[in-house]
Each structure stands twice: as C-alpha cells, then as structure tokens.
Amino acid sequence: MQTVPELKRKLSSKKAKIAIVGLGYVGFPLAVAFAKKGYFVYGLDKNPSRIRKIKRREKYIVDIDPQEAFSLIKKGKFFPSVNEKVLRDSDVIIICVPTPLKKVKIPDISFIVDAGKTITKFLKKPQLIILESTSFPGTTREVLLPILKKSGLKEERDFFLCFSPERVNPGDKKFPLKKIPKIIGGLSRNSTSLALLLYSKIIKKVHPVSSLEVAETSKLLENTFRLVNIALVNEFTILAHKLGISIWEVIEAAKTKPFGFMPFYPGPGIGGHCIPCDPLYLSWKAKEIGFKTKMIDLASLINHLMPSYVVKRVDDMLSENRSGKSPKVLILGVTYKKDVKDLRESAALDIIELFQKKKIKVDYHDPFIPYLSIYGINLKSINLSKISIKKYDCLVLATDHSVFDYRFIQRNARLIFDARNVYKKDYKNIRRL
C-alpha cells in the first residue's frame, strides 16, 4: 500500500500540511501546537469574526496568547481562513466542530455532517481525516465514513480515518494540551499508526485503542464519571444542609482516606459541553439499542436541579429579612467555570432566569462578560464598588473568578450565598451551599 509510506514520510518530515476545521477551544490550541512544531497549518472556521480576532491579535481563547498565534501567521506557519478551498492542499484534516444538544436533549451532529460534506468536495489521496468532536459511539464509522466515501475514494487505500477525542480543559495551566495523553482509534491499523505518528509530535503520551468505537466511548465514560460523581456530591449537599452539617467539612474529612475515595465538589450546577452534554449522547445511543442508562439520566436530573436549589436557598434567606420591599440580588460570575470566557450551559444563566421568574430584581458582575443577551436575558455587567454592593440584599457567588477581591466584597455585602466555598471562615454575612 504505497499511500501509507508516502503519508508517513510527510508526517515524519513535517512537510505534511494540516487543516484544522473549527477554531474554538479545541481547534485553535491544536492549530497553534502543530504550527509551533514546524508544520504548516490551515485554520478553517465559518465564523469570520474568529478569523478577524486572530489576525487582529484579539484574545478569545483563554489558553492561547494572541501574539503567539499572530507571530506564527507572520512566520508563514499558520493560515486562518474562512475559505474551504484550503482543504485542497491539506494532507491531514482534523475536525474540531461543536456537537451540542438540541432542546429535546438529542444529539446535534449537523456540524460534523457539514464538515464531512465540505471535506468530501476536496478529498484527495493520500489523506488522513481525524474527528475530535465528541459524539456517540458509531458516529465516525456510521455517519462520517459514508459521507467521505461519496467522493469516490476508497477508505484505507486512498484516505485514512480516525477518532481521537479532545480532552481540552480550558484555563488549566497544570495540564496543557501537550501533557494530556491522547487516545487514538482508527478504522484500521494503518489509520491508527498515521495518527499516532502525527500526534506524538506535539503530545507526550499517545494511547492507541482497537477501534473507532472504543475511542468514542472512552471520552463519554470520562465525562459520565464526572457527571455521576458531581451529582452524588450535589445530592449529599442538599441532605447535609437539611441535617445541619457542612458538606465542605464532610468532603475534607472523607478525602483523608488514601485509597478508594476521590473528592468531588458541589456547585450551583454544571456547565460547559463535556459534563452536561456528552453523557446524554451515550444515553441517547443506548435508547436506540433498547437500553436505559438509569444512572446517567438520574445524575443529569440531579445536576439540572441545582440552580433551582440555589434560588430556593437564597429566597428562603431573603424571606427571613424581607421588609416589604422587593429584594435585589447580584450574581457574581456568570461563566460556567472560573477565569474562562465561556457561557456554554452555564448554571448562572439558569439562576438569573429563575430569579427573574420570581420577580426578584437580579443583576450580575463578571469581568469576562460585559453584557448578556442570551436566552431572553438582557443585562449589562455592573461595576463593583462599596456603593453598588450595598444596594443588593444578597450576592450569589456562582463563579469564583480569581480577579474578584473577595475580602472587599465580604466587607461591603449585606449577605453572600457562596456556592463555591470561597469563604472558608465563618463570617456572619456568609451562607455556604
């Protein structure tokens, strides 16, 4: 099979041109990593705004220094574009597009389908296609492969196909891209060996598995593990409060055990794509084959109820001190995790919406999000000052950004509901989740 050695030579010598489809939290860091190692990388994204931001050195991905990306463009190693014709010159195409859930909690793989159709127009031999977007087991073989075969080219002869699940954790300085082991499952041994050769240039440890489906399911197991354990500790939190026990102290005590326990922490809800969405891909696939994933569905429900629980706790606290006036609440942090400019599935948005439904005046402060215009919420981030803080009956700490001056906030707030255990001391005006 002459195409395999030919492509291997290009990958080894770094003469292979790589196209990354989708320049979000997964694709952009991947593009920069390959370009820094000497490969020529095309970055293809349908959103012209992203391409403009990259070329203007504007920061929109927390893990990427915009000046570093711009210097790679100047060196002729990185070419971000909205023109799909860049795929024509690529030896490797890596798909990093979103895979959201539809409103009825079923997978939306339309971005993968669209990417596949676009690639098919420019498919050539030899070419390596890798899907990184999280999806249900069978997506690569049953959805993407048939689309690529419409090009008339033959898999494992003219083109090679792999699934390699993304494992990016935005804002995590301890585990950057190169330190997170990479899983690879190919359509055949040839596909796997080509992807192994490629990823080993930028990632310290690459772990091949026996099939596309094993690679797809491994990602879903990772995130289901987190979903279930977070749900467990969230349920424990509600129980501990009813028992008059601090869940935070319980966790600290339990984690002294050196084996058989891993600490997970409660919060106002779960956000991002991985934990709230990915396990439901597996749940949906299970239903297709006549199996009900009871634990996944229950864990998802418990986590989904946490914003309501937060609002109820705050409403109960406000009722104790209500003086006839309509209370005012300020949400501190609206992104789904600390220090990341990302609103995907953020629990804070649900909390705001629930307060609004209760006719409670609600505002927010978040240095990463200057305004909110989403899901019917239209608010601007207020400035924090002694005067502004004192206007609110309660501050709800939903996202614990590092830039917050927590001592200043505590000194000036009437009441704070801390959903992130930032305030570990027992202040009179602090209530913890």
CSV table of C-alpha atoms in Angstrom, one decimal:
chain,number,residue,atom,x,y,z
A,1,MET,CA,0.0,0.0,0.0
A,2,GLN,CA,2.1,2.9,-1.3
A,3,THR,CA,0.0,5.7,0.1
A,4,VAL,CA,0.8,4.7,3.7
A,5,PRO,CA,4.7,5.1,3.5
A,6,GLU,CA,4.2,8.3,1.4
A,7,LEU,CA,2.0,9.9,4.0
A,8,LYS,CA,4.2,8.7,6.8
A,9,ARG,CA,7.2,10.4,5.2
A,10,LYS,CA,5.4,13.7,5.0
A,11,LEU,CA,4.2,13.4,8.7
A,12,SER,CA,7.7,12.5,9.9
A,13,SER,CA,9.5,15.3,8.0
A,14,LYS,CA,6.8,17.8,9.0
A,15,LYS,CA,6.1,18.5,5.3
A,16,ALA,CA,2.5,17.5,5.7
A,17,LYS,CA,0.1,20.3,5.6
A,18,ILE,CA,-2.6,20.2,8.3
A,19,ALA,CA,-6.1,21.7,8.2
A,20,ILE,CA,-8.0,22.2,11.5
A,21,VAL,CA,-11.7,22.6,10.9
A,22,GLY,CA,-13.2,24.7,13.7
A,23,LEU,CA,-11.1,27.2,15.7
A,24,GLY,CA,-12.7,27.0,19.0
A,25,TYR,CA,-11.4,25.8,22.4
A,26,VAL,CA,-10.3,22.6,20.8
A,27,GLY,CA,-9.2,23.5,17.3
A,28,PHE,CA,-7.3,26.8,17.9
A,29,PRO,CA,-4.9,25.4,20.6
A,30,LEU,CA,-4.3,22.3,18.3
A,31,ALA,CA,-3.5,24.5,15.3
A,32,VAL,CA,-1.1,26.6,17.3
A,33,ALA,CA,0.6,23.5,18.8
A,34,PHE,CA,1.2,21.9,15.3
A,35,ALA,CA,2.4,25.2,13.8
A,36,LYS,CA,4.9,25.7,16.7
A,37,LYS,CA,6.3,22.3,15.9
A,38,GLY,CA,7.1,23.3,12.3
A,39,TYR,CA,4.0,22.1,10.4
A,40,PHE,CA,2.1,24.4,8.1
A,41,VAL,CA,-1.4,24.7,9.5
A,42,TYR,CA,-4.6,25.9,7.9
A,43,GLY,CA,-7.3,27.0,10.3
A,44,LEU,CA,-10.7,26.9,8.8
A,45,ASP,CA,-13.7,28.4,10.5
A,46,LYS,CA,-17.0,29.6,9.1
A,47,ASN,CA,-17.2,32.5,11.6
A,48,PRO,CA,-15.4,35.5,10.0
A,49,SER,CA,-15.3,37.2,13.4
A,50,ARG,CA,-12.9,34.5,14.8
A,51,ILE,CA,-10.6,34.9,11.9
A,52,ARG,CA,-10.6,38.7,12.3
A,53,LYS,CA,-9.8,38.4,16.0
A,54,ILE,CA,-6.9,36.1,15.3
A,55,LYS,CA,-5.4,38.4,12.7
A,56,ARG,CA,-6.0,41.5,15.0
A,57,ARG,CA,-4.3,39.7,17.9
A,58,GLU,CA,-7.5,39.8,20.0
A,59,LYS,CA,-7.8,37.2,22.8
A,60,TYR,CA,-10.8,34.9,22.6
A,61,ILE,CA,-9.4,31.6,23.7
A,62,VAL,CA,-8.0,31.6,27.3
A,63,ASP,CA,-5.2,29.1,26.6
A,64,ILE,CA,-3.8,30.9,23.5
A,65,ASP,CA,-1.6,34.1,23.6
A,66,PRO,CA,-2.9,36.1,20.6
A,67,GLN,CA,0.6,37.5,19.9
A,68,GLU,CA,2.0,34.0,19.7
A,69,ALA,CA,-0.7,33.0,17.1
A,70,PHE,CA,0.0,36.2,15.2
A,71,SER,CA,3.7,35.5,15.1
A,72,LEU,CA,3.0,32.1,13.6
A,73,ILE,CA,1.0,33.8,10.9
A,74,LYS,CA,3.9,36.2,10.1
A,75,LYS,CA,6.3,33.2,10.0
A,76,GLY,CA,4.1,31.6,7.4
A,77,LYS,CA,3.2,28.6,9.6
A,78,PHE,CA,-0.4,29.4,10.3
A,79,PHE,CA,-3.1,30.5,7.9
A,80,PRO,CA,-6.5,31.1,9.4
A,81,SER,CA,-9.3,31.4,6.8
A,82,VAL,CA,-13.0,31.1,6.0
A,83,ASN,CA,-12.2,29.7,2.6
A,84,GLU,CA,-12.9,26.0,2.5
A,85,LYS,CA,-10.6,25.6,-0.5
A,86,VAL,CA,-7.6,25.4,1.9
A,87,LEU,CA,-8.7,21.8,2.4
A,88,ARG,CA,-7.5,21.0,-1.2
A,89,ASP,CA,-3.8,21.4,-0.2
A,90,SER,CA,-4.1,19.6,3.1
A,91,ASP,CA,-2.6,16.2,3.9
A,92,VAL,CA,-4.3,15.9,7.2
A,93,ILE,CA,-7.7,17.3,8.2
A,94,ILE,CA,-8.8,17.4,11.8
A,95,ILE,CA,-12.4,18.1,12.6
A,96,CYS,CA,-13.0,20.1,15.8
A,97,VAL,CA,-16.6,21.4,15.4
A,98,PRO,CA,-19.3,21.7,18.1
A,99,THR,CA,-21.6,18.9,19.0
A,100,PRO,CA,-24.4,20.5,21.0
A,101,LEU,CA,-27.6,19.0,22.2
A,102,LYS,CA,-30.9,20.0,20.7
A,103,LYS,CA,-33.6,21.4,23.0
A,104,VAL,CA,-35.2,17.9,23.3
A,105,LYS,CA,-31.8,16.6,24.6
A,106,ILE,CA,-30.9,14.6,21.5
A,107,PRO,CA,-27.5,14.9,19.8
A,108,ASP,CA,-27.0,17.6,17.1
A,109,ILE,CA,-24.2,16.3,14.8
A,110,SER,CA,-25.1,18.7,12.0
A,111,PHE,CA,-21.7,20.4,12.3
A,112,ILE,CA,-19.9,17.1,11.8
A,113,VAL,CA,-22.1,16.2,8.8
A,114,ASP,CA,-21.5,19.7,7.3
A,115,ALA,CA,-17.7,19.3,7.9
A,116,GLY,CA,-17.8,15.9,6.3
A,117,LYS,CA,-19.6,17.1,3.2
A,118,THR,CA,-17.2,20.0,2.8
A,119,ILE,CA,-14.2,17.7,3.1
A,120,THR,CA,-15.6,15.3,0.6
A,121,LYS,CA,-15.5,18.1,-2.1
A,122,PHE,CA,-11.8,18.3,-1.7
A,123,LEU,CA,-10.8,14.8,-0.6
A,124,LYS,CA,-7.6,13.5,-2.2
A,125,LYS,CA,-5.2,10.7,-1.8
A,126,PRO,CA,-3.3,10.1,0.4
A,127,GLN,CA,-5.1,12.0,3.2
A,128,LEU,CA,-5.7,11.4,6.9
A,129,ILE,CA,-9.0,12.5,8.4
A,130,ILE,CA,-9.4,12.8,12.2
A,131,LEU,CA,-12.6,13.5,14.1
A,132,GLU,CA,-12.0,15.1,17.5
A,133,SER,CA,-15.6,16.3,18.2
A,134,THR,CA,-17.3,14.4,21.0
A,135,SER,CA,-20.2,12.2,19.8
A,136,PHE,CA,-22.0,8.9,20.3
A,137,PRO,CA,-20.3,5.6,19.5
A,138,GLY,CA,-20.6,4.8,15.8
A,139,THR,CA,-20.5,8.5,14.6
A,140,THR,CA,-17.2,8.1,12.8
A,141,ARG,CA,-18.0,4.8,11.1
A,142,GLU,CA,-21.7,5.2,10.6
A,143,VAL,CA,-22.0,8.9,9.8
A,144,LEU,CA,-18.7,10.4,8.8
A,145,LEU,CA,-17.3,7.5,6.7
A,146,PRO,CA,-20.3,7.1,4.4
A,147,ILE,CA,-20.1,10.9,3.6
A,148,LEU,CA,-16.4,10.7,2.8
A,149,LYS,CA,-16.9,7.6,0.6
A,150,LYS,CA,-19.2,9.7,-1.6
A,151,SER,CA,-16.1,11.3,-3.0
A,152,GLY,CA,-15.4,8.0,-4.9
A,153,LEU,CA,-12.2,7.4,-3.0
A,154,LYS,CA,-11.6,4.2,-1.1
A,155,GLU,CA,-11.0,4.2,2.7
A,156,GLU,CA,-7.8,2.6,3.9
A,157,ARG,CA,-6.4,2.9,0.3
A,158,ASP,CA,-6.9,6.5,-0.7
A,159,PHE,CA,-7.8,8.1,2.7
A,160,PHE,CA,-7.5,7.1,6.3
A,161,LEU,CA,-9.9,7.8,9.2
A,162,CYS,CA,-9.5,8.1,13.0
A,163,PHE,CA,-11.3,9.3,16.0
A,164,SER,CA,-9.3,11.0,18.7
A,165,PRO,CA,-11.4,12.5,21.5
A,166,GLU,CA,-10.5,16.0,22.6
A,167,ARG,CA,-9.6,16.4,26.2
A,168,VAL,CA,-9.0,20.1,26.5
A,169,ASN,CA,-9.7,21.7,29.9
A,170,PRO,CA,-9.9,25.5,29.2
A,171,GLY,CA,-7.8,27.5,31.6
A,172,ASP,CA,-5.9,24.5,33.1
A,173,LYS,CA,-2.3,25.5,33.4
A,174,LYS,CA,-1.3,22.3,35.1
A,175,PHE,CA,-2.4,20.2,32.2
A,176,PRO,CA,-1.9,22.0,28.9
A,177,LEU,CA,-2.5,20.2,25.6
A,178,LYS,CA,0.9,18.6,25.3
A,179,LYS,CA,0.6,17.0,28.8
A,180,ILE,CA,-2.8,15.4,28.3
A,181,PRO,CA,-2.5,11.8,26.9
A,182,LYS,CA,-4.1,11.4,23.5
A,183,ILE,CA,-6.4,8.4,22.7
A,184,ILE,CA,-6.5,7.3,19.1
A,185,GLY,CA,-8.8,4.8,17.5
A,186,GLY,CA,-8.5,4.2,13.7
A,187,LEU,CA,-10.6,2.5,11.0
A,188,SER,CA,-7.6,0.1,10.7
A,189,ARG,CA,-4.0,-0.3,12.0
A,190,ASN,CA,-2.8,1.9,9.2
A,191,SER,CA,-5.1,4.8,10.1
A,192,THR,CA,-4.1,4.4,13.8
A,193,SER,CA,-0.4,4.3,13.0
A,194,LEU,CA,-0.6,7.5,10.9
A,195,ALA,CA,-2.5,9.4,13.6
A,196,LEU,CA,-0.1,8.1,16.3
A,197,LEU,CA,2.9,9.4,14.3
A,198,LEU,CA,1.2,12.8,13.9
A,199,TYR,CA,0.0,13.4,17.5
A,200,SER,CA,3.3,12.1,19.0
A,201,LYS,CA,4.9,15.2,17.5
A,202,ILE,CA,3.0,17.5,19.9
A,203,ILE,CA,1.8,15.3,22.8
A,204,LYS,CA,4.0,13.4,25.2
A,205,LYS,CA,1.8,10.2,25.5
A,206,VAL,CA,-0.4,8.8,22.8
A,207,HIS,CA,-2.5,5.8,23.6
A,208,PRO,CA,-3.9,3.7,20.6
A,209,VAL,CA,-7.0,1.6,21.0
A,210,SER,CA,-8.5,-1.2,18.9
A,211,SER,CA,-11.4,0.7,17.2
A,212,LEU,CA,-13.1,3.9,16.5
A,213,GLU,CA,-15.9,3.0,18.9
A,214,VAL,CA,-13.6,2.3,21.8
A,215,ALA,CA,-12.1,5.8,21.3
A,216,GLU,CA,-15.5,7.4,21.1
A,217,THR,CA,-16.8,5.6,24.2
A,218,SER,CA,-13.8,6.3,26.3
A,219,LYS,CA,-14.5,10.1,26.1
A,220,LEU,CA,-18.1,9.5,27.1
A,221,LEU,CA,-17.0,7.3,30.1
A,222,GLU,CA,-14.6,10.0,31.3
A,223,ASN,CA,-17.4,12.7,31.4
A,224,THR,CA,-20.1,10.3,32.7
A,225,PHE,CA,-17.8,9.5,35.6
A,226,ARG,CA,-17.6,13.2,36.4
A,227,LEU,CA,-21.4,13.7,35.9
A,228,VAL,CA,-22.3,10.9,38.2
A,229,ASN,CA,-19.9,11.9,41.0
A,230,ILE,CA,-20.8,15.5,40.9
A,231,ALA,CA,-24.5,14.6,41.1
A,232,LEU,CA,-23.7,12.4,44.1
A,233,VAL,CA,-22.0,15.2,46.0
A,234,ASN,CA,-24.7,17.6,45.0
A,235,GLU,CA,-27.3,15.3,46.4
A,236,PHE,CA,-25.2,14.9,49.6
A,237,THR,CA,-25.1,18.7,49.8
A,238,ILE,CA,-28.8,19.0,49.9
A,239,LEU,CA,-29.0,16.3,52.5
A,240,ALA,CA,-26.2,17.7,54.6
A,241,HIS,CA,-27.9,21.1,54.7
A,242,LYS,CA,-31.1,19.5,56.0
A,243,LEU,CA,-29.1,17.7,58.6
A,244,GLY,CA,-27.3,20.9,59.7
A,245,ILE,CA,-23.9,19.6,58.6
A,246,SER,CA,-21.3,21.3,56.4
A,247,ILE,CA,-20.8,19.3,53.2
A,248,TRP,CA,-17.4,21.0,52.8
A,249,GLU,CA,-16.1,19.7,56.1
A,250,VAL,CA,-17.5,16.3,55.3
A,251,ILE,CA,-15.6,16.2,52.0
A,252,GLU,CA,-12.4,17.4,53.7
A,253,ALA,CA,-12.7,14.6,56.2
A,254,ALA,CA,-13.5,11.9,53.6
A,255,LYS,CA,-10.6,12.8,51.4
A,256,THR,CA,-8.1,12.0,54.2
A,257,LYS,CA,-8.6,8.3,53.1
A,258,PRO,CA,-5.6,7.5,50.9
A,259,PHE,CA,-7.5,4.9,48.8
A,260,GLY,CA,-11.0,4.2,47.5
A,261,PHE,CA,-12.1,7.9,47.5
A,262,MET,CA,-11.7,10.8,45.1
A,263,PRO,CA,-13.1,14.2,46.2
A,264,PHE,CA,-15.7,15.9,44.0
A,265,TYR,CA,-17.2,19.2,45.0
A,266,PRO,CA,-20.8,20.6,44.8
A,267,GLY,CA,-21.8,23.7,42.9
A,268,PRO,CA,-24.7,25.7,41.6
A,269,GLY,CA,-25.0,23.4,38.6
A,270,ILE,CA,-22.8,22.1,35.8
A,271,GLY,CA,-21.7,23.9,32.6
A,272,GLY,CA,-19.6,23.7,29.6
A,273,HIS,CA,-20.1,21.0,27.0
A,274,CYS,CA,-18.4,17.9,28.4
A,275,ILE,CA,-20.3,17.2,31.6
A,276,PRO,CA,-23.8,18.3,30.9
A,277,CYS,CA,-24.0,17.2,27.3
A,278,ASP,CA,-21.6,14.4,26.5
A,279,PRO,CA,-23.1,11.7,28.7
A,280,LEU,CA,-26.5,12.4,27.2
A,281,TYR,CA,-25.0,11.4,23.8
A,282,LEU,CA,-24.4,8.0,25.3
A,283,SER,CA,-27.9,7.9,26.9
A,284,TRP,CA,-29.5,8.7,23.5
A,285,LYS,CA,-27.4,6.0,21.8
A,286,ALA,CA,-28.4,3.5,24.5
A,287,LYS,CA,-32.1,4.2,23.9
A,288,GLU,CA,-31.6,3.4,20.2
A,289,ILE,CA,-30.4,-0.1,21.0
A,290,GLY,CA,-33.1,-0.7,23.7
A,291,PHE,CA,-31.1,0.1,26.8
A,292,LYS,CA,-31.9,2.6,29.5
A,293,THR,CA,-29.0,4.4,31.2
A,294,LYS,CA,-30.7,4.9,34.6
A,295,MET,CA,-27.6,6.3,36.4
A,296,ILE,CA,-26.7,8.8,33.6
A,297,ASP,CA,-30.3,10.1,33.4
A,298,LEU,CA,-30.7,10.4,37.2
A,299,ALA,CA,-27.4,12.2,37.6
A,300,SER,CA,-28.2,14.6,34.8
A,301,LEU,CA,-31.6,15.4,36.5
A,302,ILE,CA,-29.9,16.0,39.9
A,303,ASN,CA,-27.4,18.4,38.5
A,304,HIS,CA,-30.0,20.1,36.4
A,305,LEU,CA,-32.0,20.8,39.6
A,306,MET,CA,-29.1,22.6,41.4
A,307,PRO,CA,-29.8,26.1,40.1
A,308,SER,CA,-33.4,25.8,41.4
A,309,TYR,CA,-32.0,24.6,44.8
A,310,VAL,CA,-29.6,27.7,44.9
A,311,VAL,CA,-32.5,30.0,44.1
A,312,LYS,CA,-34.7,28.4,46.8
A,313,ARG,CA,-31.9,28.7,49.4
A,314,VAL,CA,-31.4,32.4,48.6
A,315,ASP,CA,-35.2,33.1,48.5
A,316,ASP,CA,-35.5,31.5,51.9
A,317,MET,CA,-32.7,33.6,53.3
A,318,LEU,CA,-34.3,36.8,51.9
A,319,SER,CA,-37.7,35.9,53.3
A,320,GLU,CA,-36.2,35.9,56.8
A,321,ASN,CA,-35.2,39.6,56.4
A,322,ARG,CA,-37.8,40.8,53.9
A,323,SER,CA,-39.1,44.3,54.8
A,324,GLY,CA,-41.9,44.5,52.3
A,325,LYS,CA,-39.6,45.8,49.6
A,326,SER,CA,-38.8,43.7,46.5
A,327,PRO,CA,-35.3,42.2,47.1
A,328,LYS,CA,-32.3,42.8,44.9
A,329,VAL,CA,-29.8,40.0,44.1
A,330,LEU,CA,-26.4,40.3,42.4
A,331,ILE,CA,-24.8,37.3,40.7
A,332,LEU,CA,-21.0,37.2,40.9
A,333,GLY,CA,-19.7,35.4,37.9
A,334,VAL,CA,-21.8,34.1,35.0
A,335,THR,CA,-19.3,31.9,33.0
A,336,TYR,CA,-19.5,28.2,33.5
A,337,LYS,CA,-16.1,28.0,35.2
A,338,LYS,CA,-13.6,30.3,36.8
A,339,ASP,CA,-11.3,32.5,34.7
A,340,VAL,CA,-12.8,31.3,31.4
A,341,LYS,CA,-14.8,33.4,29.0
A,342,ASP,CA,-17.4,30.7,28.2
A,343,LEU,CA,-21.1,30.7,28.8
A,344,ARG,CA,-21.9,27.3,27.4
A,345,GLU,CA,-24.6,25.6,29.6
A,346,SER,CA,-23.7,28.0,32.5
A,347,ALA,CA,-25.7,27.4,35.6
A,348,ALA,CA,-25.6,31.1,36.4
A,349,LEU,CA,-27.8,31.8,33.4
A,350,ASP,CA,-30.5,29.4,34.8
A,351,ILE,CA,-30.2,31.1,38.2
A,352,ILE,CA,-30.7,34.5,36.7
A,353,GLU,CA,-33.7,33.3,34.7
A,354,LEU,CA,-35.2,31.7,37.8
A,355,PHE,CA,-34.9,34.8,39.9
A,356,GLN,CA,-36.5,36.8,37.1
A,357,LYS,CA,-39.4,34.4,37.0
A,358,LYS,CA,-39.8,35.0,40.8
A,359,LYS,CA,-40.0,38.8,40.0
A,360,ILE,CA,-36.8,39.3,42.1
A,361,LYS,CA,-34.6,42.1,40.7
A,362,VAL,CA,-31.3,40.5,39.6
A,363,ASP,CA,-28.1,41.9,38.2
A,364,TYR,CA,-24.6,40.4,37.6
A,365,HIS,CA,-21.0,41.2,37.6
A,366,ASP,CA,-18.4,39.3,35.5
A,367,PRO,CA,-15.2,40.9,34.2
A,368,PHE,CA,-15.2,38.3,31.3
A,369,ILE,CA,-18.7,39.0,30.1
A,370,PRO,CA,-19.5,42.8,29.7
A,371,TYR,CA,-23.1,42.1,28.7
A,372,LEU,CA,-25.6,39.3,28.4
A,373,SER,CA,-28.0,38.9,25.6
A,374,ILE,CA,-28.9,35.2,25.7
A,375,TYR,CA,-32.0,33.0,26.4
A,376,GLY,CA,-34.1,36.1,26.9
A,377,ILE,CA,-31.7,37.7,29.4
A,378,ASN,CA,-30.6,41.2,28.6
A,379,LEU,CA,-28.3,42.6,31.2
A,380,LYS,CA,-25.0,44.5,31.5
A,381,SER,CA,-22.3,43.7,34.0
A,382,ILE,CA,-22.4,46.3,36.8
A,383,ASN,CA,-19.3,47.8,38.3
A,384,LEU,CA,-18.4,46.7,41.8
A,385,SER,CA,-17.9,49.4,44.4
A,386,LYS,CA,-18.8,49.9,48.0
A,387,ILE,CA,-22.0,51.8,47.0
A,388,SER,CA,-23.1,49.3,44.3
A,389,ILE,CA,-22.6,46.2,46.6
A,390,LYS,CA,-24.6,47.7,49.4
A,391,LYS,CA,-27.6,48.1,47.1
A,392,TYR,CA,-28.2,44.4,47.0
A,393,ASP,CA,-29.9,42.3,49.6
A,394,CYS,CA,-27.8,39.2,48.6
A,395,LEU,CA,-24.8,38.4,46.4
A,396,VAL,CA,-24.7,35.0,44.9
A,397,LEU,CA,-21.2,33.7,44.3
A,398,ALA,CA,-21.8,31.5,41.3
A,399,THR,CA,-18.4,31.5,39.6
A,400,ASP,CA,-15.2,32.0,41.6
A,401,HIS,CA,-13.1,34.1,39.3
A,402,SER,CA,-9.5,34.8,40.6
A,403,VAL,CA,-9.8,38.5,39.9
A,404,PHE,CA,-12.5,39.1,42.4
A,405,ASP,CA,-11.5,40.9,45.6
A,406,TYR,CA,-13.3,38.6,47.9
A,407,ARG,CA,-12.3,40.4,51.2
A,408,PHE,CA,-13.6,43.7,49.8
A,409,ILE,CA,-16.8,42.0,48.7
A,410,GLN,CA,-17.4,40.4,52.0
A,411,ARG,CA,-16.8,43.6,54.0
A,412,ASN,CA,-19.4,45.5,52.0
A,413,ALA,CA,-22.1,42.9,51.3
A,414,ARG,CA,-25.2,42.6,53.5
A,415,LEU,CA,-25.4,38.8,52.7
A,416,ILE,CA,-23.5,36.4,50.4
A,417,PHE,CA,-24.6,33.0,49.3
A,418,ASP,CA,-21.3,31.2,48.5
A,419,ALA,CA,-21.9,28.4,46.1
A,420,ARG,CA,-18.2,27.7,45.5
A,421,ASN,CA,-16.8,27.5,49.1
A,422,VAL,CA,-14.5,30.6,48.6
A,423,TYR,CA,-15.2,31.9,52.1
A,424,LYS,CA,-13.9,29.1,54.4
A,425,LYS,CA,-14.2,31.2,57.5
A,426,ASP,CA,-17.5,31.6,59.3
A,427,TYR,CA,-18.4,35.2,58.6
A,428,LYS,CA,-21.7,36.5,59.8
A,429,ASN,CA,-22.9,37.6,56.4
A,430,ILE,CA,-21.8,34.4,54.6
A,431,ARG,CA,-24.0,31.4,53.9
A,432,ARG,CA,-22.4,28.4,52.0
A,433,LEU,CA,-24.0,25.9,49.7
